Structure formats: C-alpha cells, structure tokens
Coordinates of C-alpha atoms and ligand atoms in Angstrom, one line a residue:
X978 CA -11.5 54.4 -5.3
X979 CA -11.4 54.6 -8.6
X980 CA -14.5 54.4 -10.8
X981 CA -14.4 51.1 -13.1
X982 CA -11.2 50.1 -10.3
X983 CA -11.2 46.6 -10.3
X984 CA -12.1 46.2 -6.1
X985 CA -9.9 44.3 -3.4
X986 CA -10.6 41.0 -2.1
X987 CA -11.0 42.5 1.4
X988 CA -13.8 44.9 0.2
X989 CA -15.7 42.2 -2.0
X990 CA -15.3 40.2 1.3
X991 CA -17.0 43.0 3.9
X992 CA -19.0 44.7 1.5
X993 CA -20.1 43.1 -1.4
X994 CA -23.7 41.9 -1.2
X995 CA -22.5 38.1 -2.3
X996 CA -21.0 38.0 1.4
X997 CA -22.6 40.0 3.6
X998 CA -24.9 37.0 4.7
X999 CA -21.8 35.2 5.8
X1000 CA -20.7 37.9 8.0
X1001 CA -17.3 39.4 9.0
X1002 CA -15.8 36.3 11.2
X1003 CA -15.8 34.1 8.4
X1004 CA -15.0 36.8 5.7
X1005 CA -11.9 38.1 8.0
X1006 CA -10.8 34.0 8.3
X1007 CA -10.6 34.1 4.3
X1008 CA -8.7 36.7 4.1
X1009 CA -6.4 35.5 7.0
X1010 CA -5.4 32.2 4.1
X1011 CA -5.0 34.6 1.3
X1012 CA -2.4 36.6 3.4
X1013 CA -1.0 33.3 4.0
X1014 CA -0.9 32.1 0.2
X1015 CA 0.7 36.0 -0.7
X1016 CA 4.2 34.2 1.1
X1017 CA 3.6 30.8 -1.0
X1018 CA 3.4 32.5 -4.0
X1019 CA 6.3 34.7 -3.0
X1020 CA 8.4 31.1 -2.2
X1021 CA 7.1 29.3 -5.1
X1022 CA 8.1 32.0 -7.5
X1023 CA 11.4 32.3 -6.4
X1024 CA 11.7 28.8 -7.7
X1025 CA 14.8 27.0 -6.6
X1026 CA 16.5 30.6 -5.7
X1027 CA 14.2 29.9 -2.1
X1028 CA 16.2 26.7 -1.8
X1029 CA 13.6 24.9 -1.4
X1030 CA 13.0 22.6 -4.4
X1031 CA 13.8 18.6 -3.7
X1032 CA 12.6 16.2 -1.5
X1033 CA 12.4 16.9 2.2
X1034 CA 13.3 13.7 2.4
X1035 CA 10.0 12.4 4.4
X1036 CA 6.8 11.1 4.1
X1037 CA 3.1 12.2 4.4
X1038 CA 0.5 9.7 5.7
X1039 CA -0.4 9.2 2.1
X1040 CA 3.0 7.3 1.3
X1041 CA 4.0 10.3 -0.5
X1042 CA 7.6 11.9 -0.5
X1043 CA 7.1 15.8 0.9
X1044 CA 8.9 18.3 -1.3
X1045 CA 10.7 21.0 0.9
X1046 CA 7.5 23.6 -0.3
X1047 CA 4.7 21.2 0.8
X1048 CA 6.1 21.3 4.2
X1049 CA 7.1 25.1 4.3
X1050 CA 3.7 25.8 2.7
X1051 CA 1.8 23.3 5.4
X1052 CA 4.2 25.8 8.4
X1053 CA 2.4 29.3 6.4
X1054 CA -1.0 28.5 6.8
X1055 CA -0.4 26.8 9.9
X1056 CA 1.0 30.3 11.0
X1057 CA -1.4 32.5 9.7
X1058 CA -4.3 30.2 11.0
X1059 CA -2.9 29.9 14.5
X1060 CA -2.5 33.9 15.0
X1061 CA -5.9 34.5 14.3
X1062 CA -9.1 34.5 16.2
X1063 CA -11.2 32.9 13.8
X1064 CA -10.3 29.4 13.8
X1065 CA -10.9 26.2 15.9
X1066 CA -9.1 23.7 14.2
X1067 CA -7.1 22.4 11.2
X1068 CA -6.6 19.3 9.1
X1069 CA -3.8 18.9 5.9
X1070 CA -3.1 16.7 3.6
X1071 CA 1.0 17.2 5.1
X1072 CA -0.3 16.5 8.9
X1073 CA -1.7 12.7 10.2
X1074 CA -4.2 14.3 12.4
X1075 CA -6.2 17.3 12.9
X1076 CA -5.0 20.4 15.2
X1077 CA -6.3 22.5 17.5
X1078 CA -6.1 26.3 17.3
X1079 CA -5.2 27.3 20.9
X1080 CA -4.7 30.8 21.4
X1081 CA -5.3 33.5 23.8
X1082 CA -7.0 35.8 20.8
X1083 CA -9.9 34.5 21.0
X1084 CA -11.9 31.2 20.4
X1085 CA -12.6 30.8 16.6
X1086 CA -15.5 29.0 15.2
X1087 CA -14.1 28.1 11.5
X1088 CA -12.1 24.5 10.7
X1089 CA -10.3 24.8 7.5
X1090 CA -8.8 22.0 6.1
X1091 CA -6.3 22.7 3.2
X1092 CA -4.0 21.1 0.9
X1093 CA -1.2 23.5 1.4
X1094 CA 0.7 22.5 -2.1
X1095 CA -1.3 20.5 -4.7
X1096 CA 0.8 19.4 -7.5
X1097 CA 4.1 19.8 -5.7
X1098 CA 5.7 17.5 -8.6
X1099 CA 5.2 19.9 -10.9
X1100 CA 7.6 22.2 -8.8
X1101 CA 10.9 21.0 -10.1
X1102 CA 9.8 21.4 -13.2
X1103 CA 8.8 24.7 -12.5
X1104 CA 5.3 23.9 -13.4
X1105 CA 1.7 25.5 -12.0
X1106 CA 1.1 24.2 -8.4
X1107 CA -1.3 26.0 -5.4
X1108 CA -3.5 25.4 -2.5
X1109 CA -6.9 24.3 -1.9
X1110 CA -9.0 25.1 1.0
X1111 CA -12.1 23.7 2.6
X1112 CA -13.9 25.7 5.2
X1113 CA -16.6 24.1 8.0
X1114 CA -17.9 25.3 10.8
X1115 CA -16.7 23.9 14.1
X1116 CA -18.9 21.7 16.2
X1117 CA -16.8 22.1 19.3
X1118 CA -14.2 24.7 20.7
X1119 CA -11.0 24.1 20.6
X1120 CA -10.3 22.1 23.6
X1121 CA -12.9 19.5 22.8
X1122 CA -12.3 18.8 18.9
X1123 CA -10.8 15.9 17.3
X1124 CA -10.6 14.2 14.3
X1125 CA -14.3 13.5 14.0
X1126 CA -15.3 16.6 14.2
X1127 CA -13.5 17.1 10.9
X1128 CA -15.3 14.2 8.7
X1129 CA -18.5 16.5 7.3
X1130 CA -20.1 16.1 4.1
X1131 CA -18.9 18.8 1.3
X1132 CA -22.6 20.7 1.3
X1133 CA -21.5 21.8 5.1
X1134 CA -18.5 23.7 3.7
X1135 CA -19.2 27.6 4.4
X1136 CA -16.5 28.4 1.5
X1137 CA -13.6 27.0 -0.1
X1138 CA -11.2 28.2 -3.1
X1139 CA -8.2 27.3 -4.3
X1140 CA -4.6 29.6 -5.2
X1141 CA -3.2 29.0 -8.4
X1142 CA 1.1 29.5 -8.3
X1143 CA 0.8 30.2 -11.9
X1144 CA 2.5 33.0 -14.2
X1145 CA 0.3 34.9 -12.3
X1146 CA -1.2 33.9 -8.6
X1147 CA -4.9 34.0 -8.5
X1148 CA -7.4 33.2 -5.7
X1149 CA -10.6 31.7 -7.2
X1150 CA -13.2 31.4 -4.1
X1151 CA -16.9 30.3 -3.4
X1152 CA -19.3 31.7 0.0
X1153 CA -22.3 29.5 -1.7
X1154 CA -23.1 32.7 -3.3
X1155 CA -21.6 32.1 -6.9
X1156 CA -18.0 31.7 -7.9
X1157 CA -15.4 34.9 -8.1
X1158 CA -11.7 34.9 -9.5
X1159 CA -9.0 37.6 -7.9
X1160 CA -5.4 38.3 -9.4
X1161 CA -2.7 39.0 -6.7
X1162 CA -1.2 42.2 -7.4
X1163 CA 2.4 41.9 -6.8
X1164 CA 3.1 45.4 -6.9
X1165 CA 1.0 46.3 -3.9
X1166 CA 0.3 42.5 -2.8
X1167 CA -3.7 42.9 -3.3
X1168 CA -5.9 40.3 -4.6
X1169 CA -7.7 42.2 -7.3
X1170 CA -11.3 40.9 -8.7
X1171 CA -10.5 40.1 -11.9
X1172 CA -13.1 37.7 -12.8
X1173 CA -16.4 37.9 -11.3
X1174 CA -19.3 35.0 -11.4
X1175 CA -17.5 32.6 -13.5
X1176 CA -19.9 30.0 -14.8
X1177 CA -18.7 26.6 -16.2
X1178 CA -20.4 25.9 -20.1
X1179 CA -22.7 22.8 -19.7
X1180 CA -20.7 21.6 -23.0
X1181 CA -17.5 21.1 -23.5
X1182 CA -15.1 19.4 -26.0
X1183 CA -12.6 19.4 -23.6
X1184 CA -11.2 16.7 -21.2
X1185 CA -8.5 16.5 -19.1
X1186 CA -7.5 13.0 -17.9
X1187 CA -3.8 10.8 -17.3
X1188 CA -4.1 8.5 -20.4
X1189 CA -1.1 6.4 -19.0
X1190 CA -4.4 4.7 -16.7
X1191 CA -6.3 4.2 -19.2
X1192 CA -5.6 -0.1 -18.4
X1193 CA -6.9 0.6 -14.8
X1194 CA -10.2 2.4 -15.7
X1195 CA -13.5 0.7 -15.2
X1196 CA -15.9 0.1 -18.7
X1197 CA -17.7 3.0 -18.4
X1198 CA -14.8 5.3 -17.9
X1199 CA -12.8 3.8 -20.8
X1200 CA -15.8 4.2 -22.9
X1201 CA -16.7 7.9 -22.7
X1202 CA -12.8 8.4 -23.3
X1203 CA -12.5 6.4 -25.8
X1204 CA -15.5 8.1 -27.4
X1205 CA -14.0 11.1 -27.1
X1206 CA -11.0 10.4 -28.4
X1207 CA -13.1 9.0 -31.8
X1208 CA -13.9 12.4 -32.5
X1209 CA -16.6 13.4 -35.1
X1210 CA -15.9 10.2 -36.8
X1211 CA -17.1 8.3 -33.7
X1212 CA -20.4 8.4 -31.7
X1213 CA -19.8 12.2 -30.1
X1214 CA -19.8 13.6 -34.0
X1215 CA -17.0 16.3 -32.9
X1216 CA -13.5 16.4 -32.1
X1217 CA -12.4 16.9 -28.6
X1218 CA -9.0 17.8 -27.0
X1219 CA -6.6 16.9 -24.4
X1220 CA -5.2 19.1 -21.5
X1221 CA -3.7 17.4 -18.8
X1222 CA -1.5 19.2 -16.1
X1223 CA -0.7 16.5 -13.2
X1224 CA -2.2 19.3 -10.8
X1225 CA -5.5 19.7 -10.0
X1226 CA -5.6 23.4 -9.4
X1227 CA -4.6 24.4 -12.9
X1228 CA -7.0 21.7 -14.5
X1229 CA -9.6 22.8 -12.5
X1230 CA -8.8 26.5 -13.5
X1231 CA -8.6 26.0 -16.8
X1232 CA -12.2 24.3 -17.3
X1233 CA -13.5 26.7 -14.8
X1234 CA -12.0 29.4 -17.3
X1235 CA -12.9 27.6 -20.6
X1236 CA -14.9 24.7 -19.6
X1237 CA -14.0 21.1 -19.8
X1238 CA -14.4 17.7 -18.0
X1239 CA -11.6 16.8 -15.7
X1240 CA -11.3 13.1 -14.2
X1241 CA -9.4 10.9 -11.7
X1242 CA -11.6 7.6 -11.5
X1243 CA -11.0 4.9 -9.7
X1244 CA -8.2 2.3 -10.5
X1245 CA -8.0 -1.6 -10.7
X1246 CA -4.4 -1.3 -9.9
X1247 CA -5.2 -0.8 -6.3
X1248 CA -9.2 -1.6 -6.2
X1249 CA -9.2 -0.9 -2.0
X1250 CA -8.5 2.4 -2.8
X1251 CA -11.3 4.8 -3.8
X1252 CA -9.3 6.9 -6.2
X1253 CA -6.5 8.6 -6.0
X1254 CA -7.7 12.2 -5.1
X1255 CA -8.7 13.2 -1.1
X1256 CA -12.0 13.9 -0.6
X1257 CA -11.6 16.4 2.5
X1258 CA -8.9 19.1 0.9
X1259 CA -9.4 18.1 -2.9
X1260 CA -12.5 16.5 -4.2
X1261 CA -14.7 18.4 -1.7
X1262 CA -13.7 22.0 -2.0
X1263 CA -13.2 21.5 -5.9
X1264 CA -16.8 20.5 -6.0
X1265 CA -18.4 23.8 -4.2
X1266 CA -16.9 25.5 -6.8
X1267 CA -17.6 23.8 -9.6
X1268 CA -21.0 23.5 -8.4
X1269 CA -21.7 26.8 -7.4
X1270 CA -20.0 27.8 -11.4
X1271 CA -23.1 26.0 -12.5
X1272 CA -21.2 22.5 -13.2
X1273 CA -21.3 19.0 -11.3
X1274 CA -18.9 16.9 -9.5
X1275 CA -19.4 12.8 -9.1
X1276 CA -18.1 9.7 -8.5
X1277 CA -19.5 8.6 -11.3
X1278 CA -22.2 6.9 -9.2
X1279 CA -23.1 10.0 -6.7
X1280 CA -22.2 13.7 -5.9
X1281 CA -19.3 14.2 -4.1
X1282 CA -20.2 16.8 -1.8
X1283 CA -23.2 14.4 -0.3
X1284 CA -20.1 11.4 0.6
X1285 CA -20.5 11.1 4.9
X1286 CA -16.5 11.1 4.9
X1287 CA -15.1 8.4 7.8
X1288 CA -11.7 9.2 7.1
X1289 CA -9.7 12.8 7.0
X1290 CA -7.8 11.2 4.0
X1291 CA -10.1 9.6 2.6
X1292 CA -9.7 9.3 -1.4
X1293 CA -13.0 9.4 -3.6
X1294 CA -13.2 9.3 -7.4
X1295 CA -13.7 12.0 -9.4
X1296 CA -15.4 13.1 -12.2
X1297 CA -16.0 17.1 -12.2
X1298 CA -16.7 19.9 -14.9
X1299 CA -19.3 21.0 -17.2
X1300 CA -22.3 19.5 -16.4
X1301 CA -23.8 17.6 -19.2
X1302 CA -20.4 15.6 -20.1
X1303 CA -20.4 14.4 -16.2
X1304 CA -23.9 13.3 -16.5
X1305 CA -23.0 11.8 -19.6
X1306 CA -20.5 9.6 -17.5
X1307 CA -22.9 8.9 -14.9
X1308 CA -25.4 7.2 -17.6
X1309 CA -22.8 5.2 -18.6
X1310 CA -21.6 4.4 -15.2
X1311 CA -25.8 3.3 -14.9
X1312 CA -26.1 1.5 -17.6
X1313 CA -23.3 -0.6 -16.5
X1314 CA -24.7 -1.5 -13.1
X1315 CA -25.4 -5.1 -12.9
X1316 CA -29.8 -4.9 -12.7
X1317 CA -30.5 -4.7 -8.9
Ligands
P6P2664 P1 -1.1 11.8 -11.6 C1 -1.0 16.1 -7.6 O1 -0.1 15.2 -7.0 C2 -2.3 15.5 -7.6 O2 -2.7 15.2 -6.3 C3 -3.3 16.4 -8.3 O3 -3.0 17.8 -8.1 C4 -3.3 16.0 -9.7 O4 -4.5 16.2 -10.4 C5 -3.0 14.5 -9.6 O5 -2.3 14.3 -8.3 C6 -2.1 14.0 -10.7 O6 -1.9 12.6 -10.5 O7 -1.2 10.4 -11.2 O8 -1.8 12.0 -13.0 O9 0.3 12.3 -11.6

C-alpha cells in the first residue's frame, strides 16, 4: 500500500485500532451492507436509465407510496444480508414485520434494521437519497426471534451509518469509537477513507427545517425558528441560514460536514403521531452518529437513543446537530412545561 494511500473500508474495519474491540463478526456484517449499497448506488445513478423511477404502485405500512427503488433497494440488502453468516434478523422501514435470517451458513448474531431508501421522493427529481442502518445484537437465534426482540433502545446499537446516493456515494459509519466518512471508488468499487473522526461544531448558524410546518409546530419550536430567522437584528445577534433537502441523509451529512441543527418536531396536524421520522431506522442510527461526532439528538424533551421503543415503526421527534443549539431547544422546550 501506498504511503499517505487513503486505506479501504475493509482494512479500517479488521485492522484499525477504532474496531478491533468490536471484532471481525460484526466488522465482516458491515462490510456485507456496504457491498450491498455498491449496487444501490450503481441503480440510483443510473437514474431512470434502470427503469426504475415511479411508483411501484403499493404501499408501506407507513401509508406511504413505494417508489420502484425503495423496493429493489429493500430486495439488495435483503440479499446480501440473507447470504451471510453474520446476521439473525432484519427489520425495514419497506417490510411490516421483522425477518428471520435462516441459512445453512451459519447462525449470525447481528439484527440490522435499515431504511433501504430514505428520501426516495427526491429520486424523480434526481435528487440526493441513501440508506440508513441500525445495527443490534440479537437476543435469540434465528428460529426464536420476533418482532420484540427488535424494539431496543438506540445506546444498544453496536454501529450504524448511513450511504449518501449523492454526486458521489459515501458511507459515513460509527462502532462507538468516533465517527469516519469513506468515498466509494467507482473505478475499483472500494470505499476509501476520506474523512476520518468528523466532529460536529457545538455552534452553528445553520438550520435545516420544512418551513411549510411551521403552523403545526409547538411554542417552543416556532420560537427558536423564529429567532433564527430574526437574525442579528433579533435575540440570536447573528444571521443564520436555511438548508433544507426533504432527505435526511443529506441534511444530516451536510451538518455532520459543516455543522448545523436539523429538525422534524412533532405536528398538531396529527397530534397521535409522535413526529414524522421512525425511531428504529432513522432517528436512532442518526443519533449514534451525531452523538459519537460530539453533537446531541432529542426530542426536545429527552435523548433519543434512551426512548424504550414499543413499536418497530415507531415515529419520534427530532431535534439533532450541533450541540449547544439542541440544548438551546430543549430550554425552551423546559421553560414551556406547565410547573409540575
Ligand atoms: P418532508 C424522506 O421522506 C424523509 O423520511 C426524510 O428523509 C426527510 O428528512 C423527511 O422525510 C422529509 O419530510 O415532510 O419535509 O418532505
């Protein structure tokens, strides 16, 4: 290799020091989803020359209408998952209920439980989507699991990372041990380690957010926006900007890369539900990595990654990114408690 040779994903998985606590089983099971993500990224950049944008003319348990690449991207990992000895079980955003990995290879001890293609509207329109993945350990083998076994807090996750289908595909992934960025290398279909311990800036002046729900927002929430949006004429003393995607993965990059405050809060519109983001496959896995980039991830009221889940898609507000603008919302967010 190379001196000064940016290393392999594979390598920084089996031989860096971050990893070798976690051990080859779970680094091989990594590297089993980034295989899988090397044929999204070849799909999704084919763009509608893969046939595959529109509708596939169904619906996920969410009430949402499946593009054509949410369900051939669900079918990838589900392959590469299945053909592998270090699974147990699987959960998606695209499937009801969780799956069993049977297979005669061997008898895994790893759930993962993905969104195979977050952002899918943005496909059409041949915006950035990707996938994000949650990995747990397995309580059970294969035989005995079920959709229980699935519903563990975010600080049991053993690693999770996300792939961003941008103009270029890049893994971004978290062990516990810090938070490392790797570039797929299309000429020789390697993830390369392009961006080593990224840390999120406790400041930012940055906030990503769909104004449209602004009406929806609780107090709190439309205060530090609106506060925000004052600028330095108002009670923040600077300006801030605007970035706003409509897909998580490339809002979460972005403030992970710069640094910023991304939120999805909950909504009056529909006051049952919790928020609009899932707290297995988006909210939780988002949250290791923030966290482990030195930022926080709330509710607004508490950290994500402590919520006992009772539901595999179970939605949960959020309000993620560098850390002193999310505890700024969660003083707000006290302040407006009615005194216990
Ligand atoms: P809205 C994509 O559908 C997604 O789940 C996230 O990737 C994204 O952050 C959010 O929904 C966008 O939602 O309501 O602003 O279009």
């Amino acid at each position: 290799m190379t001196t000064g040779a940016p290393i392999g994903l594979k390598r920084f998985l089996l031989d860096d020091s971050h990893t070798q606590s976690i051990g080859s089983g779970l680094a091989s099971a990594i590297d089993d989803l980034a295989q899988a993500s090397r044929k999204i990224a070849h799909l999704v950049g084919r763009g509608s020359l893969a046939g595959m944008h529109g509708s596939a003319g169904s619906e996920n348990i969410q009430g949402e209408t499946q593009k054509k690449l949410d369900i051939v991207s669900n079918d990838v990992l589900l392959e590469a998952t299945t053909w592998s000895e270090h699974w147990s079980g699987l959960a998606s955003e695209e499937m009801d209920n969780a799956v069993a990995i049977r297979n005669t290879i061997g008898q895994g001890g790893w759930l993962c439980v993905f969104d195979p293609l977050d952002g899918s509207s943005n496909i059409d329109i041949n915006g950035s989507v990707g996938t994000i993945f949650s990995i747990l350990p397995s309580p059970k083998k294969a035989d005995e699991l079920t959709d229980a076994d699935f519903l563990q807090p975010g600080t049991n996750q053993a690693a999770a990372g996300f792939m961003l289908y941008g103009p270029a595909t890049v893994l971004v992934l978290t062990t516990g041990d810090g938070v490392n960025a790797f570039t797929l290398d299309t000429g020789t279909g390697e993830y390369l380690l392009t961006a080593p311990d990224l840390i999120v800036p406790g400041d930012t002046r940055e906030f990503a957010v769909n104004m449209s729900n602004r009406r929806y927002w609780s107090a709190p929430i439309q205060r530090y926006i609106d506060e925000c949006i004052a600028g330095r004429s108002g009670p923040r003393g600077f300006d801030f900007s605007m970035r706003y995607a409509g897909s998580m993965v490339a809002d979460l990059y972005r403030l992970l890369i710069n640094s910023g405050i991304f939120l999805y809060p909950w909504e009056s519109r529909d006051p049952d539900r919790a928020g609009k983001l899932r707290l297995l496959y988006e909210a939780n896995p988002m949250s290791f990595i923030v966290e482990q980039a030195g930022g926080a991830a709330s509710t607004g009221t508490q950290r994500i990654m402590d919520i006992q889940p009772n539901n595999l898609h179970q939605r949960c507000p959020v309000i993620i990114g560098s850390k002193n603008e999310v505890e700024r919302v969660e003083r707000l967010c006290a302040e407006a408690e009615p005194a216990s």
